[in-house]
Amino acid sequence: MKPIEILRKELKIVTDLRGASSLLQWDQETYMPAGAGAIRAEQIALLDTLSHEHLVGDLVSGPLGELVDLDTGEPKWGLSDEESRLVREIWKDYHRAIALPKEFVEEYSQTTSMAQQIWAQARKENNFTKFAPILEKVIKLKFREIDYLGVKTTPYDILLDYFEPGMTSAYVTVLFDAVKERLIPLVQKIAASGVDTGVELLRRDYDVDKQWDFGVKILEDMGYDLNIGRQDKSAHPFTTSFHPTDVRITTRFNKNNLLSALSSTIHEGGHALYEQGMDPEWYGTPFCDAVSYGIHESQSRLWENLVGLSKPFWSYYFPRLQKVFPENLSNISLDDFYRAVNTIEPSLIRVEADEATYNLHIMLRFEVEKLIINDRIPVAELPELWNDKMEEYLGVRPGTDAEGVLQDVHWSFGGFGYFPTYALGNLYNVPIFNQAQNEIEDLDIKIASGNLIELRNWLGEKVHRVGRRRTAAELIVDITGKKLSANPFMDYLEDKYKEVYLL
Ligand code: ZN
């Protein structure tokens, strides 16, 4: 066997072990009896250790060392362009993994697993002091991780690079500043307009079984294949994949919020289409892996917002929704419904935010995270800092820490650098969708007749099957011919909400 074939065989073992771990985690969030938590954490930790050890062991470094310089990642002579790209990406994963000592990996896994449990308790009790000591420990571990990996620009950039390879915090700042400059005045104008979008109609009683069936119908129309996927319920909706032929999503329901489950179902459906659309031929390698977290998020948000909150989409689905809930919707017009689902309102909780103010929640977290990682501000200052920034960005001040600094799980698992990718997803998805409009004839008319498959197929070819052959920056240029900018996203928001709010 050639070194590259041996390497792929060994990487498949790493990926199979990770898949088994992910399946245990999926079960933990869906069906596992509550009392099994402790042993489940041990089982997951064992599989994670095994996959890590296999990745950094001789069985991988042997063949990898024949293909690249193990110190620099430089591919050796004689490889094709595609092979060079592949081994360079494999080396990146290997390099990141081997930089961390085994004792560190174990300590990190135990500390973050404990921190997640303490965070959940602290949020429930609205008690930041309870969370602060373990958060400090997690942050100290991040400082150690940064030291192991080696700082090139700023410490925060090393963490950001894990979620968004090639992205820098300097460039994120440029993009976010450009958004901020137009978004804050837009949100202020909307608030001053005094327009009532009639959001109350979404808060009536909506039977959850009927909501479930309606969501599944949309998923099927999007092309989510239930023969190689399934949907279940969980406290926090998520998508998980063990292979392109086993991609699962979860959702949650609120009887008195029609948009909550529908949005999250379509959102996770967008993530799932990406995973189902990857090339199984390359399973176990970076070519069957997402380009970045931001590109993953672009797929979910494209479906959730650009499709799922659009006029063409609801002109097809609203009459069908009226038939399911005649008692609530029979007297409502399509225009009324469209306005209600597109309500913009500053709020305290990120996951419940609308598509415009959502980005302000992310900018706040980006600024706070840089202060924590680059400037090492004391943990005790975080609640006050958070609340001040909420007032500055959104004009609302949390009354409690549960509604403020404690609301998100990310810091407890050490996910510093993750948040920016949520807003980057919004910036990526508009130029991608604009290009789909250019290349798919009459896309709006197709969506308005319930034909979502052509868009899915186009995304499959342009995004899903590419894998890590391209970086996010390269992918955007490949698809749109232009470098990423904040303008398409802000043009979209301004055009849309000028009409909704009669600005
Ligand atoms: Zn998402």
Coordinates of C-alpha atoms and ligand atoms in Angstrom, one line a residue:
M1 CA 0.0 0.0 0.0
K2 CA 1.1 3.5 -0.7
P3 CA 1.8 5.8 2.3
I4 CA -1.3 7.9 1.5
E5 CA -3.5 4.8 1.5
I6 CA -2.0 3.6 4.8
L7 CA -2.6 7.0 6.3
R8 CA -6.2 7.1 5.1
K9 CA -6.8 3.7 6.7
E10 CA -5.5 4.9 10.1
L11 CA -7.4 8.2 9.9
K12 CA -10.6 6.2 9.4
I13 CA -10.0 4.5 12.7
V14 CA -9.6 8.0 14.4
T15 CA -12.8 9.1 12.8
D16 CA -14.7 5.9 13.7
L17 CA -13.7 6.4 17.3
R18 CA -14.8 10.0 17.2
G19 CA -18.1 8.9 15.6
A20 CA -18.7 6.4 18.5
S21 CA -18.0 9.1 21.0
S22 CA -20.4 11.5 19.2
L23 CA -23.1 8.8 19.2
L24 CA -22.8 8.5 23.0
Q25 CA -23.0 12.3 23.3
W26 CA -26.1 12.3 21.0
D27 CA -27.7 9.6 23.3
Q28 CA -26.8 11.7 26.4
E29 CA -28.7 14.6 25.0
T30 CA -31.7 12.6 23.9
Y31 CA -32.6 9.3 25.5
M32 CA -30.0 8.5 28.2
P33 CA -31.5 8.0 31.7
A34 CA -30.4 10.9 33.9
G35 CA -28.6 8.7 36.4
A36 CA -26.2 7.4 33.8
G37 CA -24.3 10.8 33.6
A38 CA -21.2 9.8 35.5
I39 CA -20.4 6.6 33.7
R40 CA -21.2 8.2 30.4
A41 CA -18.7 10.9 31.0
E42 CA -16.0 8.2 31.5
Q43 CA -17.0 6.3 28.4
I44 CA -16.8 9.4 26.3
A45 CA -13.5 10.4 27.8
L46 CA -12.1 7.0 27.0
L47 CA -13.1 7.1 23.4
D48 CA -11.8 10.7 23.1
T49 CA -8.4 9.6 24.6
L50 CA -8.2 6.6 22.2
S51 CA -8.9 8.7 19.1
H52 CA -6.4 11.4 20.3
E53 CA -3.7 8.7 21.0
H54 CA -4.3 7.1 17.6
L55 CA -4.0 10.4 15.8
V56 CA -0.7 11.3 17.5
G57 CA 0.7 7.8 17.5
D58 CA 3.3 6.1 15.2
L59 CA 0.6 4.5 13.0
V60 CA -0.3 8.0 11.7
S61 CA 3.0 9.8 12.1
G62 CA 4.8 7.0 10.1
P63 CA 3.0 7.3 6.8
L64 CA 2.4 11.1 7.4
G65 CA 6.1 11.6 7.8
E66 CA 6.7 10.1 4.3
L67 CA 4.3 12.6 2.8
V68 CA 5.1 15.9 4.7
D69 CA 7.9 17.4 6.8
L70 CA 6.5 16.6 10.2
D71 CA 7.9 19.9 11.7
T72 CA 6.6 22.3 9.0
G73 CA 3.8 20.5 7.2
E74 CA 5.5 21.1 3.9
P75 CA 4.4 18.4 1.4
K76 CA 7.2 16.3 -0.1
W77 CA 8.1 16.2 -3.7
G78 CA 6.0 14.2 -6.2
L79 CA 2.5 14.7 -4.8
S80 CA -0.3 16.0 -6.9
D81 CA -1.9 19.3 -6.0
E82 CA -4.9 17.5 -4.5
E83 CA -2.7 15.2 -2.5
S84 CA -0.6 18.1 -1.3
R85 CA -3.7 19.9 -0.1
L86 CA -4.9 16.8 1.6
V87 CA -1.7 16.0 3.5
R88 CA -1.3 19.6 4.5
E89 CA -4.7 19.7 6.1
I90 CA -4.1 16.3 7.8
W91 CA -0.8 17.7 9.1
K92 CA -2.6 20.7 10.6
D93 CA -4.9 18.4 12.7
Y94 CA -2.0 16.2 13.6
H95 CA 0.2 19.2 14.6
R96 CA -2.5 20.8 16.8
A97 CA -3.1 17.4 18.5
I98 CA 0.6 16.5 19.1
A99 CA 1.4 19.9 20.5
L100 CA -0.7 19.1 23.6
P101 CA 0.8 16.8 26.2
K102 CA -1.4 13.8 27.2
E103 CA -1.7 15.0 30.8
F104 CA -3.0 18.3 29.5
V105 CA -5.6 16.7 27.3
E106 CA -6.9 14.7 30.3
E107 CA -7.0 17.6 32.7
Y108 CA -8.7 19.7 30.1
S109 CA -11.4 17.1 29.4
Q110 CA -12.1 16.6 33.1
T111 CA -12.1 20.3 34.0
T112 CA -14.4 21.3 31.1
S113 CA -16.8 18.5 31.8
M114 CA -17.1 19.5 35.4
A115 CA -17.3 23.2 34.4
Q116 CA -20.3 22.5 32.1
Q117 CA -22.2 20.9 35.0
I118 CA -21.3 23.7 37.4
W119 CA -22.3 26.3 34.8
A120 CA -25.8 24.7 34.3
Q121 CA -26.3 24.8 38.1
A122 CA -25.0 28.4 38.5
R123 CA -27.3 29.6 35.7
K124 CA -30.3 27.9 37.3
E125 CA -29.4 29.5 40.6
N126 CA -28.5 32.8 38.9
N127 CA -25.2 32.6 40.8
F128 CA -22.1 33.8 39.0
T129 CA -19.9 33.4 42.1
K130 CA -20.5 29.7 41.9
F131 CA -19.2 29.5 38.3
A132 CA -16.3 32.0 38.7
P133 CA -13.6 29.6 40.2
I134 CA -14.0 26.9 37.6
L135 CA -14.2 29.4 34.8
E136 CA -10.9 30.8 36.0
K137 CA -9.5 27.3 35.8
V138 CA -10.7 26.8 32.3
I139 CA -9.2 30.1 31.2
K140 CA -5.9 29.2 32.8
L141 CA -6.0 26.0 30.7
K142 CA -6.6 28.1 27.6
F143 CA -3.5 30.1 28.4
R144 CA -1.5 26.9 28.7
E145 CA -3.0 25.6 25.4
I146 CA -2.0 28.9 23.7
D147 CA 1.6 28.5 25.0
Y148 CA 1.8 24.9 23.7
L149 CA 0.5 26.0 20.3
G150 CA 2.7 29.1 20.1
V151 CA 1.5 32.7 19.6
K152 CA 2.0 34.1 16.1
T153 CA -0.2 37.3 16.2
T154 CA -2.4 37.6 19.2
P155 CA -3.3 34.8 21.7
Y156 CA -7.0 35.0 20.7
D157 CA -6.1 34.4 17.1
I158 CA -4.8 30.9 17.9
L159 CA -8.2 30.0 19.4
L160 CA -10.2 31.6 16.6
D161 CA -8.1 29.7 14.0
Y162 CA -9.4 26.4 15.4
F163 CA -13.0 27.3 14.6
E164 CA -12.3 29.5 11.5
P165 CA -9.0 28.4 9.9
G166 CA -7.2 31.3 8.3
M167 CA -9.4 34.0 9.9
T168 CA -7.8 36.7 12.1
S169 CA -9.3 38.8 14.8
A170 CA -8.1 41.9 13.0
Y171 CA -10.2 41.0 9.9
V172 CA -13.2 40.0 12.1
T173 CA -12.9 43.5 13.6
V174 CA -13.0 45.2 10.2
L175 CA -16.0 43.1 9.2
F176 CA -17.9 43.7 12.5
D177 CA -17.1 47.4 12.5
A178 CA -18.6 47.7 9.0
V179 CA -21.8 45.8 10.2
K180 CA -22.0 47.9 13.4
E181 CA -21.9 51.2 11.5
R182 CA -25.1 50.3 9.6
L183 CA -26.8 47.9 11.9
I184 CA -27.0 50.0 15.1
P185 CA -28.8 52.9 13.2
L186 CA -31.1 50.4 11.5
V187 CA -32.2 48.8 14.7
Q188 CA -32.7 52.3 16.2
K189 CA -34.8 53.4 13.3
I190 CA -36.9 50.2 13.6
A191 CA -37.5 50.9 17.3
A192 CA -38.5 54.5 16.6
S193 CA -40.9 53.5 13.8
G194 CA -43.6 52.4 16.2
V195 CA -44.8 49.8 13.7
D196 CA -46.6 46.8 15.4
T197 CA -45.7 43.7 13.5
G198 CA -48.4 41.7 15.2
V199 CA -46.0 39.2 16.7
E200 CA -48.7 38.2 19.2
L201 CA -50.3 35.9 16.6
L202 CA -47.2 33.6 16.9
R203 CA -47.8 33.3 20.7
R204 CA -51.2 31.6 20.5
D205 CA -51.6 27.9 21.4
Y206 CA -50.0 25.7 18.7
D207 CA -50.3 22.0 19.2
V208 CA -46.7 20.6 19.4
D209 CA -47.4 17.4 17.5
K210 CA -48.8 19.4 14.6
Q211 CA -45.7 21.6 14.8
W212 CA -43.5 18.5 14.6
D213 CA -45.3 17.2 11.5
F214 CA -45.1 20.5 9.7
G215 CA -41.4 20.8 10.4
V216 CA -40.7 17.3 9.1
K217 CA -42.6 18.1 5.9
I218 CA -40.3 21.2 5.4
L219 CA -37.2 19.1 6.1
E220 CA -38.2 16.6 3.5
D221 CA -38.9 19.3 1.0
M222 CA -35.4 20.7 1.7
G223 CA -34.0 17.3 0.7
Y224 CA -33.0 16.1 4.2
D225 CA -33.0 12.3 3.7
L226 CA -34.7 10.6 6.7
N227 CA -33.3 7.3 5.4
I228 CA -29.9 8.5 6.5
G229 CA -31.0 10.9 9.2
R230 CA -33.5 11.3 12.0
Q231 CA -35.0 14.0 14.2
D232 CA -35.4 13.8 18.0
K233 CA -36.1 16.2 20.8
S234 CA -33.5 17.8 23.1
A235 CA -33.2 20.7 25.5
H236 CA -30.9 22.5 23.1
P237 CA -31.3 21.8 19.3
F238 CA -28.2 20.5 17.6
T239 CA -26.9 18.5 14.6
T240 CA -24.5 15.6 14.8
S241 CA -22.9 13.4 12.2
F242 CA -21.2 10.1 12.4
H243 CA -20.8 9.6 8.6
P244 CA -22.6 11.2 5.6
T245 CA -25.1 8.3 5.9
D246 CA -26.0 9.0 9.6
V247 CA -26.7 12.6 10.2
R248 CA -29.1 13.5 13.1
I249 CA -30.8 16.6 14.2
T250 CA -32.8 17.6 17.3
T251 CA -35.4 20.3 18.0
R252 CA -37.4 21.6 20.8
F253 CA -41.0 22.9 21.1
N254 CA -42.8 25.7 22.7
K255 CA -46.6 25.5 22.5
N256 CA -46.8 29.3 22.7
N257 CA -44.1 30.2 20.2
L258 CA -44.8 29.0 16.7
L259 CA -41.5 30.3 15.2
S260 CA -39.2 28.7 17.8
A261 CA -39.4 25.1 16.7
L262 CA -39.9 25.9 13.0
S263 CA -36.8 28.1 12.9
S264 CA -34.6 25.7 14.8
T265 CA -35.8 22.8 12.7
I266 CA -35.0 24.6 9.4
H267 CA -31.7 25.8 11.0
E268 CA -30.5 22.3 12.0
G269 CA -31.9 21.0 8.6
G270 CA -29.4 23.4 6.9
H271 CA -26.5 22.0 9.0
A272 CA -27.7 18.5 8.2
L273 CA -27.8 19.0 4.5
Y274 CA -24.2 20.1 4.6
E275 CA -23.2 16.9 6.5
Q276 CA -25.4 14.6 4.3
G277 CA -23.9 16.3 1.2
M278 CA -20.3 15.6 2.0
D279 CA -18.4 13.1 -0.2
P280 CA -18.4 9.7 1.6
E281 CA -15.5 8.6 -0.6
W282 CA -13.3 10.8 1.5
Y283 CA -14.7 9.9 4.9
G284 CA -12.1 10.1 7.6
T285 CA -10.1 12.8 5.8
P286 CA -10.4 16.7 5.8
F287 CA -12.0 16.5 2.3
C288 CA -15.1 15.0 4.1
D289 CA -15.1 17.7 6.7
A290 CA -16.6 21.2 7.0
V291 CA -14.5 24.1 5.7
S292 CA -15.1 26.0 8.9
Y293 CA -17.6 26.6 11.7
G294 CA -18.6 29.9 9.9
I295 CA -19.3 28.1 6.6
H296 CA -21.3 25.5 8.5
E297 CA -23.3 28.2 10.1
S298 CA -23.8 29.9 6.7
Q299 CA -25.7 26.8 5.6
S300 CA -28.0 26.7 8.6
R301 CA -28.7 30.5 8.5
L302 CA -29.2 30.5 4.7
W303 CA -32.1 28.1 5.1
E304 CA -33.4 29.6 8.4
N305 CA -33.3 33.2 7.5
L306 CA -32.8 33.9 3.7
V307 CA -35.2 31.1 2.8
G308 CA -37.3 30.4 5.9
L309 CA -38.2 34.1 6.6
S310 CA -38.8 35.1 3.0
K311 CA -41.9 36.0 1.1
P312 CA -41.6 33.3 -1.5
F313 CA -41.2 30.6 1.1
W314 CA -44.2 31.6 3.1
S315 CA -46.3 32.2 0.0
Y316 CA -46.1 28.4 -0.4
Y317 CA -46.1 27.3 3.2
F318 CA -48.5 29.7 4.8
P319 CA -51.7 28.5 3.2
R320 CA -50.6 25.0 4.3
L321 CA -49.9 26.2 7.8
Q322 CA -53.3 27.8 7.9
K323 CA -54.9 24.4 7.2
V324 CA -53.0 22.9 10.1
F325 CA -53.9 25.7 12.6
P326 CA -57.2 27.2 11.2
E327 CA -58.3 28.3 14.7
N328 CA -55.3 30.7 14.9
L329 CA -54.5 31.6 11.4
S330 CA -57.6 31.5 9.2
N331 CA -58.2 35.3 9.5
I332 CA -54.5 36.2 9.0
S333 CA -53.2 37.3 5.6
L334 CA -49.9 36.3 4.2
D335 CA -48.6 39.8 4.6
D336 CA -49.6 39.9 8.2
F337 CA -47.9 36.6 8.9
Y338 CA -44.7 37.6 7.0
R339 CA -44.5 40.8 9.1
A340 CA -45.0 38.9 12.3
V341 CA -42.2 36.4 11.7
N342 CA -39.9 39.3 10.7
T343 CA -40.1 41.2 14.0
I344 CA -37.0 43.0 15.1
E345 CA -36.6 43.6 18.8
P346 CA -33.5 44.0 21.0
S347 CA -33.6 41.3 23.6
L348 CA -31.4 39.8 26.3
I349 CA -30.9 36.2 25.1
R350 CA -28.8 35.5 22.1
V351 CA -30.5 32.2 21.0
E352 CA -33.9 34.0 20.9
A353 CA -32.7 37.0 19.0
D354 CA -33.9 38.0 15.5
E355 CA -31.7 37.9 12.4
A356 CA -30.6 41.6 12.8
T357 CA -29.9 42.1 16.5
Y358 CA -28.4 38.6 16.8
N359 CA -25.2 40.0 15.4
L360 CA -24.9 42.6 18.1
H361 CA -25.0 39.8 20.7
I362 CA -22.0 38.2 18.9
M363 CA -20.0 41.4 18.7
L364 CA -20.3 41.9 22.4
R365 CA -19.0 38.4 23.1
F366 CA -16.1 38.9 20.6
E367 CA -15.0 42.0 22.5
V368 CA -15.3 40.4 25.9
E369 CA -13.4 37.2 24.8
K370 CA -10.5 39.3 23.5
L371 CA -10.4 41.1 26.9
I372 CA -10.3 37.7 28.7
I373 CA -7.7 36.1 26.4
N374 CA -5.5 38.9 25.3
D375 CA -5.8 41.3 28.2
R376 CA -6.4 38.8 31.0
I377 CA -9.1 40.9 32.7
P378 CA -10.2 39.4 36.1
V379 CA -13.2 37.0 35.9
A380 CA -14.9 38.9 38.7
E381 CA -15.3 41.9 36.4
L382 CA -17.2 39.9 33.7
P383 CA -20.9 40.4 34.8
E384 CA -20.6 44.2 35.0
L385 CA -18.7 44.4 31.7
W386 CA -21.3 42.2 30.0
N387 CA -24.2 44.4 31.2
D388 CA -22.5 47.6 30.2
K389 CA -21.9 46.3 26.7
M390 CA -25.5 45.1 26.4
E391 CA -26.6 48.6 27.1
E392 CA -24.1 50.0 24.7
Y393 CA -25.0 47.6 21.8
L394 CA -28.6 46.7 22.3
G395 CA -30.0 49.4 24.7
V396 CA -31.1 46.8 27.2
R397 CA -29.6 45.8 30.6
P398 CA -29.9 42.3 32.0
G399 CA -31.5 42.3 35.4
T400 CA -29.8 39.0 36.4
D401 CA -26.6 37.2 35.5
A402 CA -28.6 34.2 34.2
E403 CA -29.9 36.6 31.6
G404 CA -26.5 38.1 31.2
V405 CA -23.0 36.6 31.4
L406 CA -24.2 33.1 32.4
Q407 CA -26.6 32.6 29.5
D408 CA -24.3 30.6 27.1
V409 CA -22.6 27.3 27.6
H410 CA -19.5 28.0 25.4
W411 CA -17.0 29.3 27.9
S412 CA -17.6 26.3 30.2
F413 CA -16.3 23.9 27.6
G414 CA -13.4 26.3 26.7
G415 CA -15.0 27.4 23.4
F416 CA -13.3 30.8 23.3
G417 CA -13.2 31.9 19.6
Y418 CA -16.4 30.0 18.7
F419 CA -18.9 32.9 18.9
P420 CA -17.5 35.1 16.0
T421 CA -18.3 32.2 13.6
Y422 CA -22.1 32.6 14.2
A423 CA -22.0 36.1 12.8
L424 CA -19.5 35.2 10.1
G425 CA -22.2 32.6 9.0
N426 CA -24.5 35.5 8.3
L427 CA -21.9 37.4 6.4
Y428 CA -21.0 34.4 4.2
N429 CA -24.6 33.3 3.5
V430 CA -25.9 36.4 1.8
P431 CA -23.3 36.5 -1.1
I432 CA -23.7 32.8 -1.5
F433 CA -27.5 33.1 -1.7
N434 CA -27.2 36.1 -4.1
Q435 CA -25.1 33.9 -6.4
A436 CA -27.6 31.1 -6.2
Q437 CA -30.2 33.6 -7.3
N438 CA -28.0 34.5 -10.3
E439 CA -27.3 30.9 -11.3
I440 CA -30.6 29.2 -10.7
E441 CA -33.3 30.4 -13.0
D442 CA -36.3 31.8 -11.3
L443 CA -35.2 30.6 -7.8
D444 CA -37.8 32.7 -6.0
I445 CA -40.6 31.3 -8.2
K446 CA -39.3 27.8 -7.5
I447 CA -39.2 28.4 -3.7
A448 CA -42.7 29.9 -4.0
S449 CA -43.9 26.6 -5.5
G450 CA -42.3 24.5 -2.8
N451 CA -39.3 23.4 -4.9
L452 CA -36.4 23.7 -2.5
I453 CA -34.4 20.8 -4.1
E454 CA -32.7 22.9 -6.8
L455 CA -31.2 25.2 -4.1
R456 CA -30.1 22.2 -2.1
N457 CA -28.4 20.6 -5.2
W458 CA -26.7 23.9 -6.0
L459 CA -25.4 24.2 -2.5
G460 CA -24.3 20.6 -2.6
E461 CA -22.1 21.2 -5.6
K462 CA -20.8 24.6 -4.5
V463 CA -20.3 24.1 -0.8
H464 CA -21.2 20.6 0.6
R465 CA -18.9 18.4 -1.5
V466 CA -15.9 20.8 -1.4
G467 CA -14.8 19.9 2.1
R468 CA -11.5 21.3 3.3
R469 CA -10.1 21.5 -0.2
R470 CA -10.6 25.2 0.2
T471 CA -10.5 27.7 3.0
A472 CA -13.6 29.8 3.8
A473 CA -12.0 32.9 2.2
E474 CA -11.1 30.9 -1.0
L475 CA -14.6 29.3 -1.1
I476 CA -16.3 32.7 -1.0
V477 CA -14.1 33.9 -3.9
D478 CA -14.7 30.7 -5.9
I479 CA -18.5 31.0 -5.5
T480 CA -19.1 34.7 -5.8
G481 CA -15.9 36.0 -7.5
K482 CA -15.5 38.5 -4.7
K483 CA -13.7 38.8 -1.4
L484 CA -15.9 38.6 1.7
S485 CA -17.4 42.0 2.8
A486 CA -20.1 43.1 5.2
N487 CA -22.0 45.0 2.4
P488 CA -24.2 42.2 0.9
F489 CA -25.5 41.3 4.4
M490 CA -26.2 44.9 5.4
D491 CA -27.8 45.6 2.0
Y492 CA -30.1 42.6 2.5
L493 CA -31.1 43.7 6.0
E494 CA -31.7 47.3 5.0
D495 CA -33.8 46.5 1.9
K496 CA -35.9 43.9 3.7
Y497 CA -36.6 45.8 6.9
K498 CA -37.3 49.1 5.1
E499 CA -40.3 47.3 3.6
V500 CA -41.3 45.5 6.8
Y501 CA -41.1 48.6 9.0
L502 CA -42.1 51.1 6.3
L503 CA -38.9 53.1 7.0
Ligands
ZN1 ZN -26.1 26.5 13.9

